[in-house]
Amino acid sequence: MGLEAREQGNLIGSDKVEGTAVYGADGKKIGQIERVMIDKKSGQVTYAVLSFGGFLGMGEDYYPVPWESLRYDTSLEGYQAGLTEERLRGAPKYRDESSWDWSDQATGRSVSLFYGLPVD
Amino acid sequence: MGLEAREQGNLIGSDKVEGTAVYGADGKKIGQIERVMIDKKSGQVTYAVLSFGGFLGMGEDYYPVPWESLRYDTSLEGYQAGLTEERLRGAPKYRDESSWDWSDQATGRSVSLFYGLPVD
């Protein structure tokens, strides 16, 4: 499957988003997109899960970032977050997947607050 | 990464959607989801790309199906399309990725029409 079919016009394939680099506000690469989280009913992408650090998948931290906080930058060929790496390191994150509850509204609000988004 | 973090509540990870089985209206497995296509700006999943047939990735056909035409069925542990396999085989498809233009509105309309969805 060529790149052409995975990124055309306004649409991008999920397998193309996964692994795409993420840059901080200063243009430095700070990590990559591990996956996006999709609302099963509406089909809306709500979060990108970024990974930073770790070695061979061990000891990596995962940062759920609201999709609207990322902007695709064609010159960087990656997503740019509006925050610096230093600030992102203080963002809500998890290492052990079982410790993160996507369905918990308080958790969702804490992420929205961190990224300066409106909270329901 | 355990299943728990990739499917919780209303959210599902993109890497969990990829490879998930698709069943026809009669409950028979007819293929799998290859990827989903995401609107880069809005983050809305617009299509799932289904694959049927082929061998080791050769000779496979790819069927762009509007996301709202698929329904996740927990008992099947897969997505169910409202159409039979026979009908789906006649759906808009491509084999060579370069022959499909996601940004072409006429193409999008032909897919919507096939699946009985409103056309802009």
Tab-separated table of C-alpha atoms in Angstrom:
chain	number	residue	atom	x	y	z
A	1	MET	CA	0.000	0.000	0.000
A	2	GLY	CA	1.681	3.149	-1.218
A	3	LEU	CA	1.816	6.369	0.693
A	4	GLU	CA	-0.563	7.840	-1.868
A	5	ALA	CA	-3.510	5.824	-0.627
A	6	ARG	CA	-2.675	6.454	2.993
A	7	GLU	CA	-2.488	10.226	2.800
A	8	GLN	CA	-4.525	12.087	0.262
A	9	GLY	CA	-6.195	15.439	0.494
A	10	ASN	CA	-7.894	15.859	3.840
A	11	LEU	CA	-7.777	12.175	4.753
A	12	ILE	CA	-4.994	10.180	6.358
A	13	GLY	CA	-4.864	6.458	7.095
A	14	SER	CA	-4.721	5.345	10.727
A	15	ASP	CA	-1.647	3.220	9.981
A	16	LYS	CA	0.048	6.341	8.635
A	17	VAL	CA	-0.746	8.351	11.766
A	18	GLU	CA	0.721	5.616	13.989
A	19	GLY	CA	4.464	6.096	14.247
A	20	THR	CA	4.354	9.675	12.992
A	21	ALA	CA	6.775	12.008	14.765
A	22	VAL	CA	5.553	14.657	17.183
A	23	TYR	CA	7.421	17.944	17.579
A	24	GLY	CA	7.311	20.442	20.397
A	25	ALA	CA	6.489	24.125	20.028
A	26	ASP	CA	10.227	24.748	19.488
A	27	GLY	CA	10.343	22.315	16.552
A	28	LYS	CA	12.330	19.632	18.404
A	29	LYS	CA	11.165	16.052	17.976
A	30	ILE	CA	9.813	14.820	21.278
A	31	GLY	CA	8.162	11.497	20.502
A	32	GLN	CA	5.770	9.702	18.228
A	33	ILE	CA	2.115	8.810	17.927
A	34	GLU	CA	1.493	5.302	19.199
A	35	ARG	CA	-2.186	5.132	18.280
A	36	VAL	CA	-5.284	7.273	18.177
A	37	MET	CA	-8.352	6.617	20.302
A	38	ILE	CA	-11.610	6.605	18.360
A	39	ASP	CA	-15.121	7.041	19.723
A	40	LYS	CA	-16.782	3.805	18.629
A	41	LYS	CA	-20.159	5.337	17.942
A	42	SER	CA	-19.381	8.722	16.437
A	43	GLY	CA	-16.086	7.760	14.791
A	44	GLN	CA	-14.496	10.897	16.243
A	45	VAL	CA	-10.794	10.697	17.095
A	46	THR	CA	-10.588	12.043	20.622
A	47	TYR	CA	-6.982	11.420	21.660
A	48	ALA	CA	-3.619	10.652	20.172
A	49	VAL	CA	-1.464	8.575	22.487
A	50	LEU	CA	2.135	9.801	22.331
A	51	SER	CA	5.119	7.777	23.470
A	52	PHE	CA	8.364	9.297	24.725
A	53	GLY	CA	11.539	7.578	25.807
A	54	GLY	CA	11.868	3.977	26.815
A	55	PHE	CA	13.946	1.269	25.191
A	56	LEU	CA	12.552	-1.497	22.974
A	57	GLY	CA	9.119	-0.690	24.296
A	58	MET	CA	10.151	-1.060	27.942
A	59	GLY	CA	9.763	1.811	30.360
A	60	GLU	CA	7.939	3.988	27.888
A	61	ASP	CA	5.497	6.602	29.052
A	62	TYR	CA	2.239	7.145	27.214
A	63	TYR	CA	0.656	10.586	27.009
A	64	PRO	CA	-2.976	10.937	25.909
A	65	VAL	CA	-3.167	14.217	24.012
A	66	PRO	CA	-6.460	15.672	22.773
A	67	TRP	CA	-6.509	15.403	18.982
A	68	GLU	CA	-7.312	19.104	18.610
A	69	SER	CA	-4.065	19.975	20.422
A	70	LEU	CA	-1.996	18.577	17.551
A	71	ARG	CA	-1.496	20.200	14.186
A	72	TYR	CA	0.013	18.450	11.179
A	73	ASP	CA	2.984	20.383	9.814
A	74	THR	CA	3.803	19.463	6.245
A	75	SER	CA	7.342	20.882	6.408
A	76	LEU	CA	8.138	18.851	9.539
A	77	GLU	CA	6.247	15.831	8.160
A	78	GLY	CA	4.870	15.321	11.614
A	79	TYR	CA	2.490	16.651	14.208
A	80	GLN	CA	3.304	19.706	16.228
A	81	ALA	CA	2.120	20.167	19.781
A	82	GLY	CA	1.634	23.695	21.073
A	83	LEU	CA	3.776	22.913	24.127
A	84	THR	CA	7.467	22.468	24.731
A	85	GLU	CA	8.938	19.093	25.590
A	86	GLU	CA	9.554	20.268	29.165
A	87	ARG	CA	5.915	21.189	29.644
A	88	LEU	CA	4.718	17.978	27.982
A	89	ARG	CA	6.784	15.892	30.386
A	90	GLY	CA	4.486	17.149	33.136
A	91	ALA	CA	1.344	16.143	31.253
A	92	PRO	CA	-1.030	13.382	32.388
A	93	LYS	CA	0.541	10.057	31.422
A	94	TYR	CA	0.631	6.376	32.200
A	95	ARG	CA	3.189	3.633	32.015
A	96	ASP	CA	1.056	0.678	33.001
A	97	GLU	CA	-1.942	0.599	30.703
A	98	SER	CA	-4.184	-0.901	33.369
A	99	SER	CA	-3.759	2.262	35.464
A	100	TRP	CA	-5.458	4.464	32.854
A	101	ASP	CA	-9.215	4.543	32.615
A	102	TRP	CA	-10.392	6.059	29.344
A	103	SER	CA	-13.992	5.882	30.457
A	104	ASP	CA	-13.388	7.964	33.594
A	105	GLN	CA	-14.730	11.473	33.018
A	106	ALA	CA	-12.516	13.026	35.702
A	107	THR	CA	-9.474	11.650	33.881
A	108	GLY	CA	-10.700	13.144	30.628
A	109	ARG	CA	-11.265	16.509	32.290
A	110	SER	CA	-7.737	16.520	33.756
A	111	VAL	CA	-6.303	16.014	30.277
A	112	SER	CA	-8.505	18.728	28.763
A	113	LEU	CA	-7.524	21.147	31.534
A	114	PHE	CA	-3.820	20.467	31.035
A	115	TYR	CA	-4.041	21.239	27.337
A	116	GLY	CA	-6.179	24.322	27.903
A	117	LEU	CA	-9.305	22.964	26.285
A	118	PRO	CA	-12.892	23.641	27.358
A	119	VAL	CA	-14.161	21.227	30.011
A	120	ASP	CA	-17.795	20.069	29.925
B	1	MET	CA	-0.008	-2.837	25.562
B	2	GLY	CA	-2.926	-4.840	26.905
B	3	LEU	CA	-6.327	-4.970	25.362
B	4	GLU	CA	-7.637	-2.943	28.311
B	5	ALA	CA	-5.948	0.250	27.178
B	6	ARG	CA	-6.910	-0.266	23.574
B	7	GLU	CA	-10.624	-0.752	24.130
B	8	GLN	CA	-12.340	0.884	27.055
B	9	GLY	CA	-15.791	2.332	27.339
B	10	ASN	CA	-16.670	4.287	24.231
B	11	LEU	CA	-13.116	4.520	22.948
B	12	ILE	CA	-11.127	2.067	20.858
B	13	GLY	CA	-7.496	2.283	19.739
B	14	SER	CA	-6.782	2.579	16.021
B	15	ASP	CA	-4.414	-0.402	16.204
B	16	LYS	CA	-7.244	-2.426	17.691
B	17	VAL	CA	-9.627	-1.492	14.876
B	18	GLU	CA	-7.064	-2.524	12.248
B	19	GLY	CA	-7.326	-6.256	11.626
B	20	THR	CA	-10.741	-6.543	13.252
B	21	ALA	CA	-13.095	-8.924	11.460
B	22	VAL	CA	-16.065	-7.668	9.458
B	23	TYR	CA	-19.244	-9.718	9.209
B	24	GLY	CA	-22.036	-9.510	6.681
B	25	ALA	CA	-25.703	-8.992	7.502
B	26	ASP	CA	-26.042	-12.804	7.703
B	27	GLY	CA	-23.290	-13.027	10.359
B	28	LYS	CA	-20.723	-14.637	8.034
B	29	LYS	CA	-17.180	-13.259	8.210
B	30	ILE	CA	-16.394	-11.497	4.976
B	31	GLY	CA	-13.127	-9.706	5.591
B	32	GLN	CA	-11.247	-7.434	7.917
B	33	ILE	CA	-10.545	-3.751	8.501
B	34	GLU	CA	-7.254	-2.755	6.965
B	35	ARG	CA	-7.207	0.831	8.250
B	36	VAL	CA	-9.519	3.740	8.900
B	37	MET	CA	-9.304	7.037	7.068
B	38	ILE	CA	-9.257	10.075	9.326
B	39	ASP	CA	-10.065	13.663	8.410
B	40	LYS	CA	-6.830	15.440	9.335
B	41	LYS	CA	-8.500	18.622	10.525
B	42	SER	CA	-11.642	17.447	12.282
B	43	GLY	CA	-10.311	14.080	13.447
B	44	GLN	CA	-13.473	12.423	12.163
B	45	VAL	CA	-13.127	8.837	10.894
B	46	THR	CA	-14.833	8.887	7.534
B	47	TYR	CA	-14.107	5.455	6.060
B	48	ALA	CA	-12.987	2.031	7.092
B	49	VAL	CA	-11.040	0.271	4.361
B	50	LEU	CA	-12.014	-3.411	4.250
B	51	SER	CA	-9.963	-6.110	2.591
B	52	PHE	CA	-11.374	-9.322	1.152
B	53	GLY	CA	-9.613	-12.254	-0.432
B	54	GLY	CA	-6.116	-12.208	-1.840
B	55	PHE	CA	-3.125	-14.244	-0.722
B	56	LEU	CA	-0.251	-12.901	1.367
B	57	GLY	CA	-1.375	-9.420	0.519
B	58	MET	CA	-1.349	-10.041	-3.228
B	59	GLY	CA	-4.461	-9.623	-5.308
B	60	GLU	CA	-6.479	-8.196	-2.447
B	61	ASP	CA	-9.345	-5.858	-3.079
B	62	TYR	CA	-9.894	-2.840	-0.848
B	63	TYR	CA	-13.377	-1.522	-0.135
B	64	PRO	CA	-13.824	1.948	1.379
B	65	VAL	CA	-16.903	1.696	3.593
B	66	PRO	CA	-18.419	4.738	5.328
B	67	TRP	CA	-17.740	4.430	9.057
B	68	GLU	CA	-21.419	4.914	9.888
B	69	SER	CA	-22.288	1.820	7.840
B	70	LEU	CA	-20.462	-0.431	10.297
B	71	ARG	CA	-21.667	-1.375	13.738
B	72	TYR	CA	-19.522	-3.038	16.389
B	73	ASP	CA	-21.112	-6.265	17.614
B	74	THR	CA	-19.758	-7.365	20.962
B	75	SER	CA	-20.975	-10.969	20.562
B	76	LEU	CA	-19.247	-11.308	17.174
B	77	GLU	CA	-16.218	-9.328	18.445
B	78	GLY	CA	-16.166	-7.586	15.123
B	79	TYR	CA	-17.919	-5.061	12.927
B	80	GLN	CA	-21.104	-5.899	11.155
B	81	ALA	CA	-22.029	-4.395	7.818
B	82	GLY	CA	-25.690	-4.046	6.944
B	83	LEU	CA	-25.113	-5.810	3.605
B	84	THR	CA	-24.509	-9.389	2.552
B	85	GLU	CA	-21.159	-10.505	1.196
B	86	GLU	CA	-22.656	-10.848	-2.284
B	87	ARG	CA	-23.853	-7.254	-2.265
B	88	LEU	CA	-20.570	-6.001	-0.814
B	89	ARG	CA	-18.634	-7.666	-3.616
B	90	GLY	CA	-20.313	-5.194	-5.957
B	91	ALA	CA	-19.312	-2.185	-3.859
B	92	PRO	CA	-16.832	0.496	-4.987
B	93	LYS	CA	-13.328	-0.937	-4.541
B	94	TYR	CA	-9.761	-0.688	-5.696
B	95	ARG	CA	-6.869	-3.054	-6.060
B	96	ASP	CA	-4.186	-0.614	-7.120
B	97	GLU	CA	-4.033	2.143	-4.519
B	98	SER	CA	-2.980	4.753	-7.071
B	99	SER	CA	-6.304	4.320	-8.857
B	100	TRP	CA	-8.318	5.563	-5.869
B	101	ASP	CA	-8.587	9.270	-5.212
B	102	TRP	CA	-9.800	9.994	-1.685
B	103	SER	CA	-9.974	13.690	-2.417
B	104	ASP	CA	-12.340	13.256	-5.377
B	105	GLN	CA	-15.840	14.298	-4.291
B	106	ALA	CA	-17.528	12.257	-7.046
B	107	THR	CA	-15.800	9.144	-5.723
B	108	GLY	CA	-16.998	9.926	-2.198
B	109	ARG	CA	-20.541	10.412	-3.463
B	110	SER	CA	-20.511	7.074	-5.305
B	111	VAL	CA	-19.537	5.327	-2.066
B	112	SER	CA	-22.204	7.154	-0.043
B	113	LEU	CA	-24.843	6.297	-2.653
B	114	PHE	CA	-23.892	2.619	-2.645
B	115	TYR	CA	-24.282	2.410	1.121
B	116	GLY	CA	-27.533	4.348	1.089
B	117	LEU	CA	-26.198	7.399	2.894
B	118	PRO	CA	-27.192	11.028	2.288
B	119	VAL	CA	-25.170	12.735	-0.428
B	120	ASP	CA	-24.206	16.388	-0.030
